[in-house]
C-alpha cells in the first residue's frame, strides 16, 4: 500500500462528515399537523388499514409535550402557535405571546427569506391551526380579523374553506379584490384550482368548513397538497408548506370512531404522497406531528385481517398526553427523543436556515 493511499484513507472520515453536514440542510420543508392526532387514533387507523400506514415510512420518531402557557391541556390555538412560532401562549391566542405581542411563524420567516410558502387544510383557513401560521389575534374566534391578516402576509398558495370570512364581512369589504390586486388567482372550486400551475393561488373552496371526508368533502386533501407542491417547487429558494388534517380532532370531540379514523386515513393518504415526493426530491424535510391528543382514544382490541378495531373514548375534550413526532428527509434525525412542541419550529428554523 502506498503512502499516498494511506493518507487518502485517513482523510475519508473528515470529508464524509463535512459532506453529511451539507446534505442535512433541507431546501424545502413540509410540516404536517394532524389536529388531535394521538397515538390511539393513529393505531386505530393502522388497524383498520390492515396493520400499516404511510406514516411508518418516516425514519425518525419522537414525542412532543403539548401543554400551553396557562393550561395543562392546550387548545388548538396555543398548540398551533407553539408549532408555528415556537412560543407557548395562552389557550385561545393565535400568533401572539401570552402578553399579546405578535410573534412570527416559520411560514412568515420562510417568506422573508425568499422561499415560497403554502398552507393546505381541511377546515376554514381562518381556523386556529392555519391562523397560527399567518395571523396575530388574541382570540381564535375572530375569523374576519384573521381573514384580514391573510392580506398582510399571505402564503403564496393557500387552499381550504372559509370563503365567507373574505366576502361576507361586517366591514362590507371583499378581501378577494385585494388578493387579486396582489396577483392571486382566486379559485372557488377544485376544478379552478387544477387550472393554476404557477404563481399565487387562493383556493377558498367552501363558505366555512369543508365536509367530513366520509360525507364527500368538496376537495381531496392529497390532490390539494400535491397541486401546492407542484406550484411551490418552482421557487429556486425552496419552499415551506404547512398541511393540516384538521378534522381528526372533530372526530375525537364527537367520540366518533368512524369520523376520527376516516379523517386519519385521509391525512395518511396525503402523508404517503408527500413522502413519495420527498424521497424522489431528496432535499425536502417532512415533519409530522399533532397539536394535542383529542378524545383520550384507547385501542381496546382489534383484528388486522378483518380490518376491525374496538376504540374507547375517555373524554369529549383534548388530553394533555404527549403526541408523536415523525420525520423524514435531510435533518430528520433531529426530531427523535422527547421534546417540547416549541422545539419543533425552532429546529425547522435552524435546519432550513431561515433564522
Ligand atoms: Mg386545527
Ligand atoms: Zn379540538
PDB file of C-alpha atoms in Angstrom, residues 55-341:
ATOM      1  CA  UNK A  55     -46.671   7.492   8.217  1.00  0.00           C
ATOM      2  CA  UNK A  56     -44.495   4.452   9.071  1.00  0.00           C
ATOM      3  CA  UNK A  57     -42.168   5.350   6.196  1.00  0.00           C
ATOM      4  CA  UNK A  58     -40.810   8.169   8.361  1.00  0.00           C
ATOM      5  CA  UNK A  59     -37.326   7.266   9.535  1.00  0.00           C
ATOM      6  CA  UNK A  60     -37.292   9.093  12.874  1.00  0.00           C
ATOM      7  CA  UNK A  61     -39.845   9.395  15.674  1.00  0.00           C
ATOM      8  CA  UNK A  62     -40.118  11.330  18.897  1.00  0.00           C
ATOM      9  CA  UNK A  63     -42.640  12.787  21.329  1.00  0.00           C
ATOM     10  CA  UNK A  64     -43.825  16.335  21.916  1.00  0.00           C
ATOM     11  CA  UNK A  65     -45.056  17.861  25.182  1.00  0.00           C
ATOM     12  CA  UNK A  66     -48.081  19.958  24.289  1.00  0.00           C
ATOM     13  CA  UNK A  67     -49.079  21.941  27.414  1.00  0.00           C
ATOM     14  CA  UNK A  68     -49.744  25.653  26.872  1.00  0.00           C
ATOM     15  CA  UNK A  69     -48.628  28.753  28.804  1.00  0.00           C
ATOM     16  CA  UNK A  70     -51.728  28.707  31.002  1.00  0.00           C
ATOM     17  CA  UNK A  71     -53.144  25.188  30.797  1.00  0.00           C
ATOM     18  CA  UNK A  72     -52.033  21.577  31.277  1.00  0.00           C
ATOM     19  CA  UNK A  73     -54.246  20.790  28.285  1.00  0.00           C
ATOM     20  CA  UNK A  74     -53.705  23.015  25.264  1.00  0.00           C
ATOM     21  CA  UNK A  75     -56.303  24.101  22.735  1.00  0.00           C
ATOM     22  CA  UNK A  76     -55.546  24.251  19.012  1.00  0.00           C
ATOM     23  CA  UNK A  77     -54.777  27.990  19.110  1.00  0.00           C
ATOM     24  CA  UNK A  78     -51.987  27.748  21.689  1.00  0.00           C
ATOM     25  CA  UNK A  79     -50.959  24.376  20.239  1.00  0.00           C
ATOM     26  CA  UNK A  80     -50.834  25.832  16.729  1.00  0.00           C
ATOM     27  CA  UNK A  81     -48.913  28.897  17.895  1.00  0.00           C
ATOM     28  CA  UNK A  82     -46.353  26.670  19.637  1.00  0.00           C
ATOM     29  CA  UNK A  83     -45.812  24.653  16.440  1.00  0.00           C
ATOM     30  CA  UNK A  84     -45.893  27.666  14.115  1.00  0.00           C
ATOM     31  CA  UNK A  85     -43.962  30.260  16.108  1.00  0.00           C
ATOM     32  CA  UNK A  86     -42.039  28.385  18.808  1.00  0.00           C
ATOM     33  CA  UNK A  87     -43.817  30.209  21.633  1.00  0.00           C
ATOM     34  CA  UNK A  88     -46.057  28.732  24.332  1.00  0.00           C
ATOM     35  CA  UNK A  89     -49.025  31.049  24.664  1.00  0.00           C
ATOM     36  CA  UNK A  90     -52.405  31.137  26.385  1.00  0.00           C
ATOM     37  CA  UNK A  91     -55.243  28.972  25.110  1.00  0.00           C
ATOM     38  CA  UNK A  92     -57.301  30.858  22.546  1.00  0.00           C
ATOM     39  CA  UNK A  93     -54.485  33.059  21.202  1.00  0.00           C
ATOM     40  CA  UNK A  94     -53.061  32.731  17.679  1.00  0.00           C
ATOM     41  CA  UNK A  95     -49.629  34.070  16.645  1.00  0.00           C
ATOM     42  CA  UNK A  96     -49.261  36.001  19.879  1.00  0.00           C
ATOM     43  CA  UNK A  97     -47.179  35.703  23.033  1.00  0.00           C
ATOM     44  CA  UNK A  98     -49.011  35.409  26.404  1.00  0.00           C
ATOM     45  CA  UNK A  99     -48.636  39.199  26.824  1.00  0.00           C
ATOM     46  CA  UNK A 100     -50.407  39.799  23.479  1.00  0.00           C
ATOM     47  CA  UNK A 101     -47.358  40.661  21.375  1.00  0.00           C
ATOM     48  CA  UNK A 102     -47.328  39.329  17.791  1.00  0.00           C
ATOM     49  CA  UNK A 103     -44.855  36.505  17.151  1.00  0.00           C
ATOM     50  CA  UNK A 104     -43.671  35.334  13.726  1.00  0.00           C
ATOM     51  CA  UNK A 105     -44.240  31.874  12.336  1.00  0.00           C
ATOM     52  CA  UNK A 106     -41.775  29.714  10.419  1.00  0.00           C
ATOM     53  CA  UNK A 107     -44.045  30.298   7.411  1.00  0.00           C
ATOM     54  CA  UNK A 108     -43.634  34.089   7.635  1.00  0.00           C
ATOM     55  CA  UNK A 109     -39.889  33.730   8.248  1.00  0.00           C
ATOM     56  CA  UNK A 110     -39.554  31.408   5.243  1.00  0.00           C
ATOM     57  CA  UNK A 111     -41.332  34.013   3.099  1.00  0.00           C
ATOM     58  CA  UNK A 112     -38.984  36.729   4.402  1.00  0.00           C
ATOM     59  CA  UNK A 113     -36.041  34.542   3.299  1.00  0.00           C
ATOM     60  CA  UNK A 114     -37.428  34.444  -0.231  1.00  0.00           C
ATOM     61  CA  UNK A 115     -38.911  30.959  -0.042  1.00  0.00           C
ATOM     62  CA  UNK A 116     -42.307  30.138  -1.499  1.00  0.00           C
ATOM     63  CA  UNK A 117     -44.916  29.341   1.148  1.00  0.00           C
ATOM     64  CA  UNK A 118     -48.117  27.347   1.241  1.00  0.00           C
ATOM     65  CA  UNK A 119     -50.917  26.237   3.535  1.00  0.00           C
ATOM     66  CA  UNK A 120     -53.453  23.452   2.870  1.00  0.00           C
ATOM     67  CA  UNK A 121     -56.111  22.470   5.410  1.00  0.00           C
ATOM     68  CA  UNK A 122     -59.432  20.631   5.728  1.00  0.00           C
ATOM     69  CA  UNK A 123     -61.147  23.405   7.707  1.00  0.00           C
ATOM     70  CA  UNK A 124     -61.643  27.137   7.170  1.00  0.00           C
ATOM     71  CA  UNK A 125     -58.234  28.744   6.559  1.00  0.00           C
ATOM     72  CA  UNK A 126     -59.154  31.116   9.416  1.00  0.00           C
ATOM     73  CA  UNK A 127     -59.423  28.263  11.952  1.00  0.00           C
ATOM     74  CA  UNK A 128     -56.958  28.092  14.863  1.00  0.00           C
ATOM     75  CA  UNK A 129     -54.220  25.893  13.370  1.00  0.00           C
ATOM     76  CA  UNK A 130     -53.751  27.657   9.996  1.00  0.00           C
ATOM     77  CA  UNK A 131     -54.380  31.030  11.676  1.00  0.00           C
ATOM     78  CA  UNK A 132     -51.378  30.407  13.943  1.00  0.00           C
ATOM     79  CA  UNK A 133     -49.095  30.423  10.879  1.00  0.00           C
ATOM     80  CA  UNK A 134     -50.498  33.635   9.364  1.00  0.00           C
ATOM     81  CA  UNK A 135     -52.435  35.774  11.850  1.00  0.00           C
ATOM     82  CA  UNK A 136     -51.887  37.595  15.145  1.00  0.00           C
ATOM     83  CA  UNK A 137     -55.067  37.698  17.213  1.00  0.00           C
ATOM     84  CA  UNK A 138     -55.797  37.404  20.926  1.00  0.00           C
ATOM     85  CA  UNK A 139     -58.892  35.302  20.227  1.00  0.00           C
ATOM     86  CA  UNK A 140     -59.170  32.445  17.764  1.00  0.00           C
ATOM     87  CA  UNK A 141     -62.854  33.152  17.143  1.00  0.00           C
ATOM     88  CA  UNK A 142     -62.108  36.427  15.302  1.00  0.00           C
ATOM     89  CA  UNK A 143     -62.429  34.784  11.872  1.00  0.00           C
ATOM     90  CA  UNK A 144     -62.930  38.051   9.961  1.00  0.00           C
ATOM     91  CA  UNK A 145     -59.894  39.682  11.587  1.00  0.00           C
ATOM     92  CA  UNK A 146     -57.869  36.541  10.844  1.00  0.00           C
ATOM     93  CA  UNK A 147     -59.004  36.648   7.190  1.00  0.00           C
ATOM     94  CA  UNK A 148     -57.815  40.287   7.044  1.00  0.00           C
ATOM     95  CA  UNK A 149     -54.447  39.163   8.474  1.00  0.00           C
ATOM     96  CA  UNK A 150     -54.129  36.860   5.448  1.00  0.00           C
ATOM     97  CA  UNK A 151     -53.704  40.001   3.320  1.00  0.00           C
ATOM     98  CA  UNK A 152     -50.719  41.224   5.333  1.00  0.00           C
ATOM     99  CA  UNK A 153     -48.504  38.176   4.798  1.00  0.00           C
ATOM    100  CA  UNK A 154     -50.403  35.714   2.640  1.00  0.00           C
ATOM    101  CA  UNK A 155     -48.890  32.326   1.810  1.00  0.00           C
ATOM    102  CA  UNK A 156     -48.252  32.106  -1.968  1.00  0.00           C
ATOM    103  CA  UNK A 157     -50.663  29.193  -2.124  1.00  0.00           C
ATOM    104  CA  UNK A 158     -53.469  28.501   0.337  1.00  0.00           C
ATOM    105  CA  UNK A 159     -56.280  26.002  -0.023  1.00  0.00           C
ATOM    106  CA  UNK A 160     -59.125  25.313   2.397  1.00  0.00           C
ATOM    107  CA  UNK A 161     -62.538  26.626   3.394  1.00  0.00           C
ATOM    108  CA  UNK A 162     -63.593  29.970   4.857  1.00  0.00           C
ATOM    109  CA  UNK A 163     -64.683  31.937   1.779  1.00  0.00           C
ATOM    110  CA  UNK A 164     -67.411  33.812   3.705  1.00  0.00           C
ATOM    111  CA  UNK A 165     -64.883  35.417   6.056  1.00  0.00           C
ATOM    112  CA  UNK A 166     -63.325  37.079   2.984  1.00  0.00           C
ATOM    113  CA  UNK A 167     -66.557  38.091   1.249  1.00  0.00           C
ATOM    114  CA  UNK A 168     -69.479  38.444   3.696  1.00  0.00           C
ATOM    115  CA  UNK A 169     -67.910  40.664   6.299  1.00  0.00           C
ATOM    116  CA  UNK A 170     -69.155  43.121   8.915  1.00  0.00           C
ATOM    117  CA  UNK A 171     -66.920  45.794   7.339  1.00  0.00           C
ATOM    118  CA  UNK A 172     -68.535  45.129   3.915  1.00  0.00           C
ATOM    119  CA  UNK A 173     -65.121  44.695   2.320  1.00  0.00           C
ATOM    120  CA  UNK A 174     -64.486  41.987  -0.242  1.00  0.00           C
ATOM    121  CA  UNK A 175     -60.990  40.745   0.529  1.00  0.00           C
ATOM    122  CA  UNK A 176     -60.880  38.751  -2.703  1.00  0.00           C
ATOM    123  CA  UNK A 177     -60.430  42.014  -4.625  1.00  0.00           C
ATOM    124  CA  UNK A 178     -57.394  42.849  -2.518  1.00  0.00           C
ATOM    125  CA  UNK A 179     -55.985  39.345  -3.074  1.00  0.00           C
ATOM    126  CA  UNK A 180     -56.445  39.696  -6.837  1.00  0.00           C
ATOM    127  CA  UNK A 181     -54.658  43.059  -6.711  1.00  0.00           C
ATOM    128  CA  UNK A 182     -51.749  41.231  -5.079  1.00  0.00           C
ATOM    129  CA  UNK A 183     -51.635  38.885  -8.059  1.00  0.00           C
ATOM    130  CA  UNK A 184     -53.608  35.963  -6.647  1.00  0.00           C
ATOM    131  CA  UNK A 185     -55.800  33.735  -8.726  1.00  0.00           C
ATOM    132  CA  UNK A 186     -58.864  33.128  -6.541  1.00  0.00           C
ATOM    133  CA  UNK A 187     -60.316  29.645  -7.000  1.00  0.00           C
ATOM    134  CA  UNK A 188     -63.667  28.626  -5.514  1.00  0.00           C
ATOM    135  CA  UNK A 189     -63.631  25.009  -6.676  1.00  0.00           C
ATOM    136  CA  UNK A 190     -61.083  22.251  -7.143  1.00  0.00           C
ATOM    137  CA  UNK A 191     -61.785  22.495 -10.860  1.00  0.00           C
ATOM    138  CA  UNK A 192     -60.466  26.075 -10.791  1.00  0.00           C
ATOM    139  CA  UNK A 193     -57.502  25.073  -8.609  1.00  0.00           C
ATOM    140  CA  UNK A 194     -56.478  22.489 -11.240  1.00  0.00           C
ATOM    141  CA  UNK A 195     -56.089  25.249 -13.860  1.00  0.00           C
ATOM    142  CA  UNK A 196     -53.351  27.014 -11.867  1.00  0.00           C
ATOM    143  CA  UNK A 197     -49.785  25.816 -12.437  1.00  0.00           C
ATOM    144  CA  UNK A 198     -47.662  28.689 -11.147  1.00  0.00           C
ATOM    145  CA  UNK A 199     -47.848  31.995  -9.296  1.00  0.00           C
ATOM    146  CA  UNK A 200     -50.136  32.799  -6.394  1.00  0.00           C
ATOM    147  CA  UNK A 201     -53.288  30.870  -5.600  1.00  0.00           C
ATOM    148  CA  UNK A 202     -56.059  31.463  -3.041  1.00  0.00           C
ATOM    149  CA  UNK A 203     -58.255  28.360  -3.056  1.00  0.00           C
ATOM    150  CA  UNK A 204     -61.314  29.059  -0.895  1.00  0.00           C
ATOM    151  CA  UNK A 205     -63.375  26.024  -1.746  1.00  0.00           C
ATOM    152  CA  UNK A 206     -66.372  26.389   0.570  1.00  0.00           C
ATOM    153  CA  UNK A 207     -68.040  29.049   2.705  1.00  0.00           C
ATOM    154  CA  UNK A 208     -66.919  27.811   6.089  1.00  0.00           C
ATOM    155  CA  UNK A 209     -65.563  24.344   6.928  1.00  0.00           C
ATOM    156  CA  UNK A 210     -65.446  21.626   4.270  1.00  0.00           C
ATOM    157  CA  UNK A 211     -67.495  18.451   4.676  1.00  0.00           C
ATOM    158  CA  UNK A 212     -66.306  15.398   6.550  1.00  0.00           C
ATOM    159  CA  UNK A 213     -64.353  13.192   4.154  1.00  0.00           C
ATOM    160  CA  UNK A 214     -66.833  10.341   4.737  1.00  0.00           C
ATOM    161  CA  UNK A 215     -69.646  12.643   3.552  1.00  0.00           C
ATOM    162  CA  UNK A 216     -67.853  13.639   0.354  1.00  0.00           C
ATOM    163  CA  UNK A 217     -65.548  16.604   1.029  1.00  0.00           C
ATOM    164  CA  UNK A 218     -65.534  19.354  -1.618  1.00  0.00           C
ATOM    165  CA  UNK A 219     -61.890  18.589  -2.436  1.00  0.00           C
ATOM    166  CA  UNK A 220     -59.319  15.887  -1.946  1.00  0.00           C
ATOM    167  CA  UNK A 221     -56.606  16.826   0.575  1.00  0.00           C
ATOM    168  CA  UNK A 222     -53.939  14.796  -1.236  1.00  0.00           C
ATOM    169  CA  UNK A 223     -54.703  16.443  -4.583  1.00  0.00           C
ATOM    170  CA  UNK A 224     -54.711  19.915  -2.994  1.00  0.00           C
ATOM    171  CA  UNK A 225     -51.383  19.235  -1.260  1.00  0.00           C
ATOM    172  CA  UNK A 226     -49.659  17.882  -4.375  1.00  0.00           C
ATOM    173  CA  UNK A 227     -51.009  20.733  -6.513  1.00  0.00           C
ATOM    174  CA  UNK A 228     -49.485  23.132  -3.966  1.00  0.00           C
ATOM    175  CA  UNK A 229     -46.152  21.289  -4.046  1.00  0.00           C
ATOM    176  CA  UNK A 230     -46.185  21.482  -7.872  1.00  0.00           C
ATOM    177  CA  UNK A 231     -46.604  25.250  -7.753  1.00  0.00           C
ATOM    178  CA  UNK A 232     -44.246  25.928  -4.823  1.00  0.00           C
ATOM    179  CA  UNK A 233     -41.346  23.797  -6.089  1.00  0.00           C
ATOM    180  CA  UNK A 234     -40.808  26.309  -8.918  1.00  0.00           C
ATOM    181  CA  UNK A 235     -39.116  28.653  -6.416  1.00  0.00           C
ATOM    182  CA  UNK A 236     -35.335  28.255  -6.609  1.00  0.00           C
ATOM    183  CA  UNK A 237     -35.005  29.299  -2.938  1.00  0.00           C
ATOM    184  CA  UNK A 238     -37.152  26.350  -1.851  1.00  0.00           C
ATOM    185  CA  UNK A 239     -40.492  26.325  -0.082  1.00  0.00           C
ATOM    186  CA  UNK A 240     -42.266  25.888   3.245  1.00  0.00           C
ATOM    187  CA  UNK A 241     -45.656  24.158   3.179  1.00  0.00           C
ATOM    188  CA  UNK A 242     -47.971  23.560   6.142  1.00  0.00           C
ATOM    189  CA  UNK A 243     -50.609  20.839   5.772  1.00  0.00           C
ATOM    190  CA  UNK A 244     -53.317  20.138   8.342  1.00  0.00           C
ATOM    191  CA  UNK A 245     -55.569  17.118   8.740  1.00  0.00           C
ATOM    192  CA  UNK A 246     -57.975  19.413  10.562  1.00  0.00           C
ATOM    193  CA  UNK A 247     -60.925  17.166  11.344  1.00  0.00           C
ATOM    194  CA  UNK A 248     -59.208  14.247  13.107  1.00  0.00           C
ATOM    195  CA  UNK A 249     -59.825  16.432  16.169  1.00  0.00           C
ATOM    196  CA  UNK A 250     -63.514  16.878  15.411  1.00  0.00           C
ATOM    197  CA  UNK A 251     -63.985  13.113  15.195  1.00  0.00           C
ATOM    198  CA  UNK A 252     -62.397  12.901  18.625  1.00  0.00           C
ATOM    199  CA  UNK A 253     -64.659  15.606  20.075  1.00  0.00           C
ATOM    200  CA  UNK A 254     -67.673  13.761  18.639  1.00  0.00           C
ATOM    201  CA  UNK A 255     -66.351  10.486  20.129  1.00  0.00           C
ATOM    202  CA  UNK A 256     -66.978   9.037  16.673  1.00  0.00           C
ATOM    203  CA  UNK A 257     -64.728   6.155  15.752  1.00  0.00           C
ATOM    204  CA  UNK A 258     -65.662   6.310  12.048  1.00  0.00           C
ATOM    205  CA  UNK A 259     -65.225  10.111  11.872  1.00  0.00           C
ATOM    206  CA  UNK A 260     -61.810  10.269  13.512  1.00  0.00           C
ATOM    207  CA  UNK A 261     -60.440   7.162  11.735  1.00  0.00           C
ATOM    208  CA  UNK A 262     -61.665   8.231   8.269  1.00  0.00           C
ATOM    209  CA  UNK A 263     -60.035  11.656   8.754  1.00  0.00           C
ATOM    210  CA  UNK A 264     -56.824   9.969   9.945  1.00  0.00           C
ATOM    211  CA  UNK A 265     -56.765   7.734   6.862  1.00  0.00           C
ATOM    212  CA  UNK A 266     -57.403  10.766   4.632  1.00  0.00           C
ATOM    213  CA  UNK A 267     -54.470  12.582   6.272  1.00  0.00           C
ATOM    214  CA  UNK A 268     -52.282   9.479   5.924  1.00  0.00           C
ATOM    215  CA  UNK A 269     -53.034   9.349   2.185  1.00  0.00           C
ATOM    216  CA  UNK A 270     -51.628  12.886   1.885  1.00  0.00           C
ATOM    217  CA  UNK A 271     -48.652  11.814   4.024  1.00  0.00           C
ATOM    218  CA  UNK A 272     -47.968   8.988   1.546  1.00  0.00           C
ATOM    219  CA  UNK A 273     -47.914  11.369  -1.433  1.00  0.00           C
ATOM    220  CA  UNK A 274     -45.724  13.875   0.427  1.00  0.00           C
ATOM    221  CA  UNK A 275     -43.215  11.190   1.488  1.00  0.00           C
ATOM    222  CA  UNK A 276     -43.045   9.888  -2.111  1.00  0.00           C
ATOM    223  CA  UNK A 277     -42.251  13.425  -3.282  1.00  0.00           C
ATOM    224  CA  UNK A 278     -39.674  13.920  -0.519  1.00  0.00           C
ATOM    225  CA  UNK A 279     -37.981  10.620  -1.324  1.00  0.00           C
ATOM    226  CA  UNK A 280     -37.657  11.474  -5.024  1.00  0.00           C
ATOM    227  CA  UNK A 281     -36.659  15.084  -4.315  1.00  0.00           C
ATOM    228  CA  UNK A 282     -34.031  14.213  -1.695  1.00  0.00           C
ATOM    229  CA  UNK A 283     -33.914  17.807  -0.458  1.00  0.00           C
ATOM    230  CA  UNK A 284     -37.197  18.049   1.448  1.00  0.00           C
ATOM    231  CA  UNK A 285     -37.624  17.639   5.200  1.00  0.00           C
ATOM    232  CA  UNK A 286     -41.044  16.312   6.250  1.00  0.00           C
ATOM    233  CA  UNK A 287     -42.127  16.726   9.883  1.00  0.00           C
ATOM    234  CA  UNK A 288     -45.450  15.287  11.040  1.00  0.00           C
ATOM    235  CA  UNK A 289     -46.990  15.812  14.469  1.00  0.00           C
ATOM    236  CA  UNK A 290     -50.152  16.835  16.335  1.00  0.00           C
ATOM    237  CA  UNK A 291     -51.023  19.939  18.339  1.00  0.00           C
ATOM    238  CA  UNK A 292     -52.531  17.715  21.083  1.00  0.00           C
ATOM    239  CA  UNK A 293     -54.446  14.478  21.567  1.00  0.00           C
ATOM    240  CA  UNK A 294     -58.264  14.526  21.402  1.00  0.00           C
ATOM    241  CA  UNK A 295     -60.748  12.144  22.981  1.00  0.00           C
ATOM    242  CA  UNK A 296     -58.373  10.103  25.149  1.00  0.00           C
ATOM    243  CA  UNK A 297     -58.533   7.428  22.470  1.00  0.00           C
ATOM    244  CA  UNK A 298     -57.746   3.927  23.708  1.00  0.00           C
ATOM    245  CA  UNK A 299     -57.478   0.911  21.428  1.00  0.00           C
ATOM    246  CA  UNK A 300     -59.065  -1.947  23.394  1.00  0.00           C
ATOM    247  CA  UNK A 301     -58.849  -4.662  20.760  1.00  0.00           C
ATOM    248  CA  UNK A 302     -58.611  -5.169  17.017  1.00  0.00           C
ATOM    249  CA  UNK A 303     -58.251  -7.577  14.124  1.00  0.00           C
ATOM    250  CA  UNK A 304     -55.897  -6.708  11.245  1.00  0.00           C
ATOM    251  CA  UNK A 305     -57.287  -9.346   8.887  1.00  0.00           C
ATOM    252  CA  UNK A 306     -60.887  -8.231   9.456  1.00  0.00           C
ATOM    253  CA  UNK A 307     -59.743  -4.571   9.457  1.00  0.00           C
ATOM    254  CA  UNK A 308     -61.714  -4.107  12.625  1.00  0.00           C
ATOM    255  CA  UNK A 309     -60.896  -2.146  15.776  1.00  0.00           C
ATOM    256  CA  UNK A 310     -62.514  -1.550  19.145  1.00  0.00           C
ATOM    257  CA  UNK A 311     -61.893   2.009  20.307  1.00  0.00           C
ATOM    258  CA  UNK A 312     -62.870   3.630  23.590  1.00  0.00           C
ATOM    259  CA  UNK A 313     -63.033   7.393  24.063  1.00  0.00           C
ATOM    260  CA  UNK A 314     -62.360   8.726  27.554  1.00  0.00           C
ATOM    261  CA  UNK A 315     -63.345  12.363  27.120  1.00  0.00           C
ATOM    262  CA  UNK A 316     -65.034  14.682  24.608  1.00  0.00           C
ATOM    263  CA  UNK A 317     -62.165  17.133  25.101  1.00  0.00           C
ATOM    264  CA  UNK A 318     -58.434  17.323  24.459  1.00  0.00           C
ATOM    265  CA  UNK A 319     -55.999  15.499  26.721  1.00  0.00           C
ATOM    266  CA  UNK A 320     -52.557  16.536  27.974  1.00  0.00           C
ATOM    267  CA  UNK A 321     -50.637  13.419  26.933  1.00  0.00           C
ATOM    268  CA  UNK A 322     -47.524  13.708  24.734  1.00  0.00           C
ATOM    269  CA  UNK A 323     -48.111  13.330  20.987  1.00  0.00           C
ATOM    270  CA  UNK A 324     -45.837  11.571  18.497  1.00  0.00           C
ATOM    271  CA  UNK A 325     -43.464  13.355  16.111  1.00  0.00           C
ATOM    272  CA  UNK A 326     -42.385  11.765  12.815  1.00  0.00           C
ATOM    273  CA  UNK A 327     -39.694  12.978  10.421  1.00  0.00           C
ATOM    274  CA  UNK A 328     -38.235  12.090   7.043  1.00  0.00           C
ATOM    275  CA  UNK A 329     -35.553  13.610   4.859  1.00  0.00           C
ATOM    276  CA  UNK A 330     -32.479  15.787   5.469  1.00  0.00           C
ATOM    277  CA  UNK A 331     -32.293  16.657   9.181  1.00  0.00           C
ATOM    278  CA  UNK A 332     -34.936  14.102  10.255  1.00  0.00           C
ATOM    279  CA  UNK A 333     -32.624  12.719  12.964  1.00  0.00           C
ATOM    280  CA  UNK A 334     -33.110  15.961  14.926  1.00  0.00           C
ATOM    281  CA  UNK A 335     -36.719  15.025  15.690  1.00  0.00           C
ATOM    282  CA  UNK A 336     -36.147  11.937  17.828  1.00  0.00           C
ATOM    283  CA  UNK A 337     -36.446  11.813  21.605  1.00  0.00           C
ATOM    284  CA  UNK A 338     -38.768  13.793  23.851  1.00  0.00           C
ATOM    285  CA  UNK A 339     -39.090  17.483  23.011  1.00  0.00           C
ATOM    286  CA  UNK A 340     -41.283  20.487  23.719  1.00  0.00           C
ATOM    287  CA  UNK A 341     -43.804  21.420  20.999  1.00  0.00           C
TER     288      UNK A 341
END
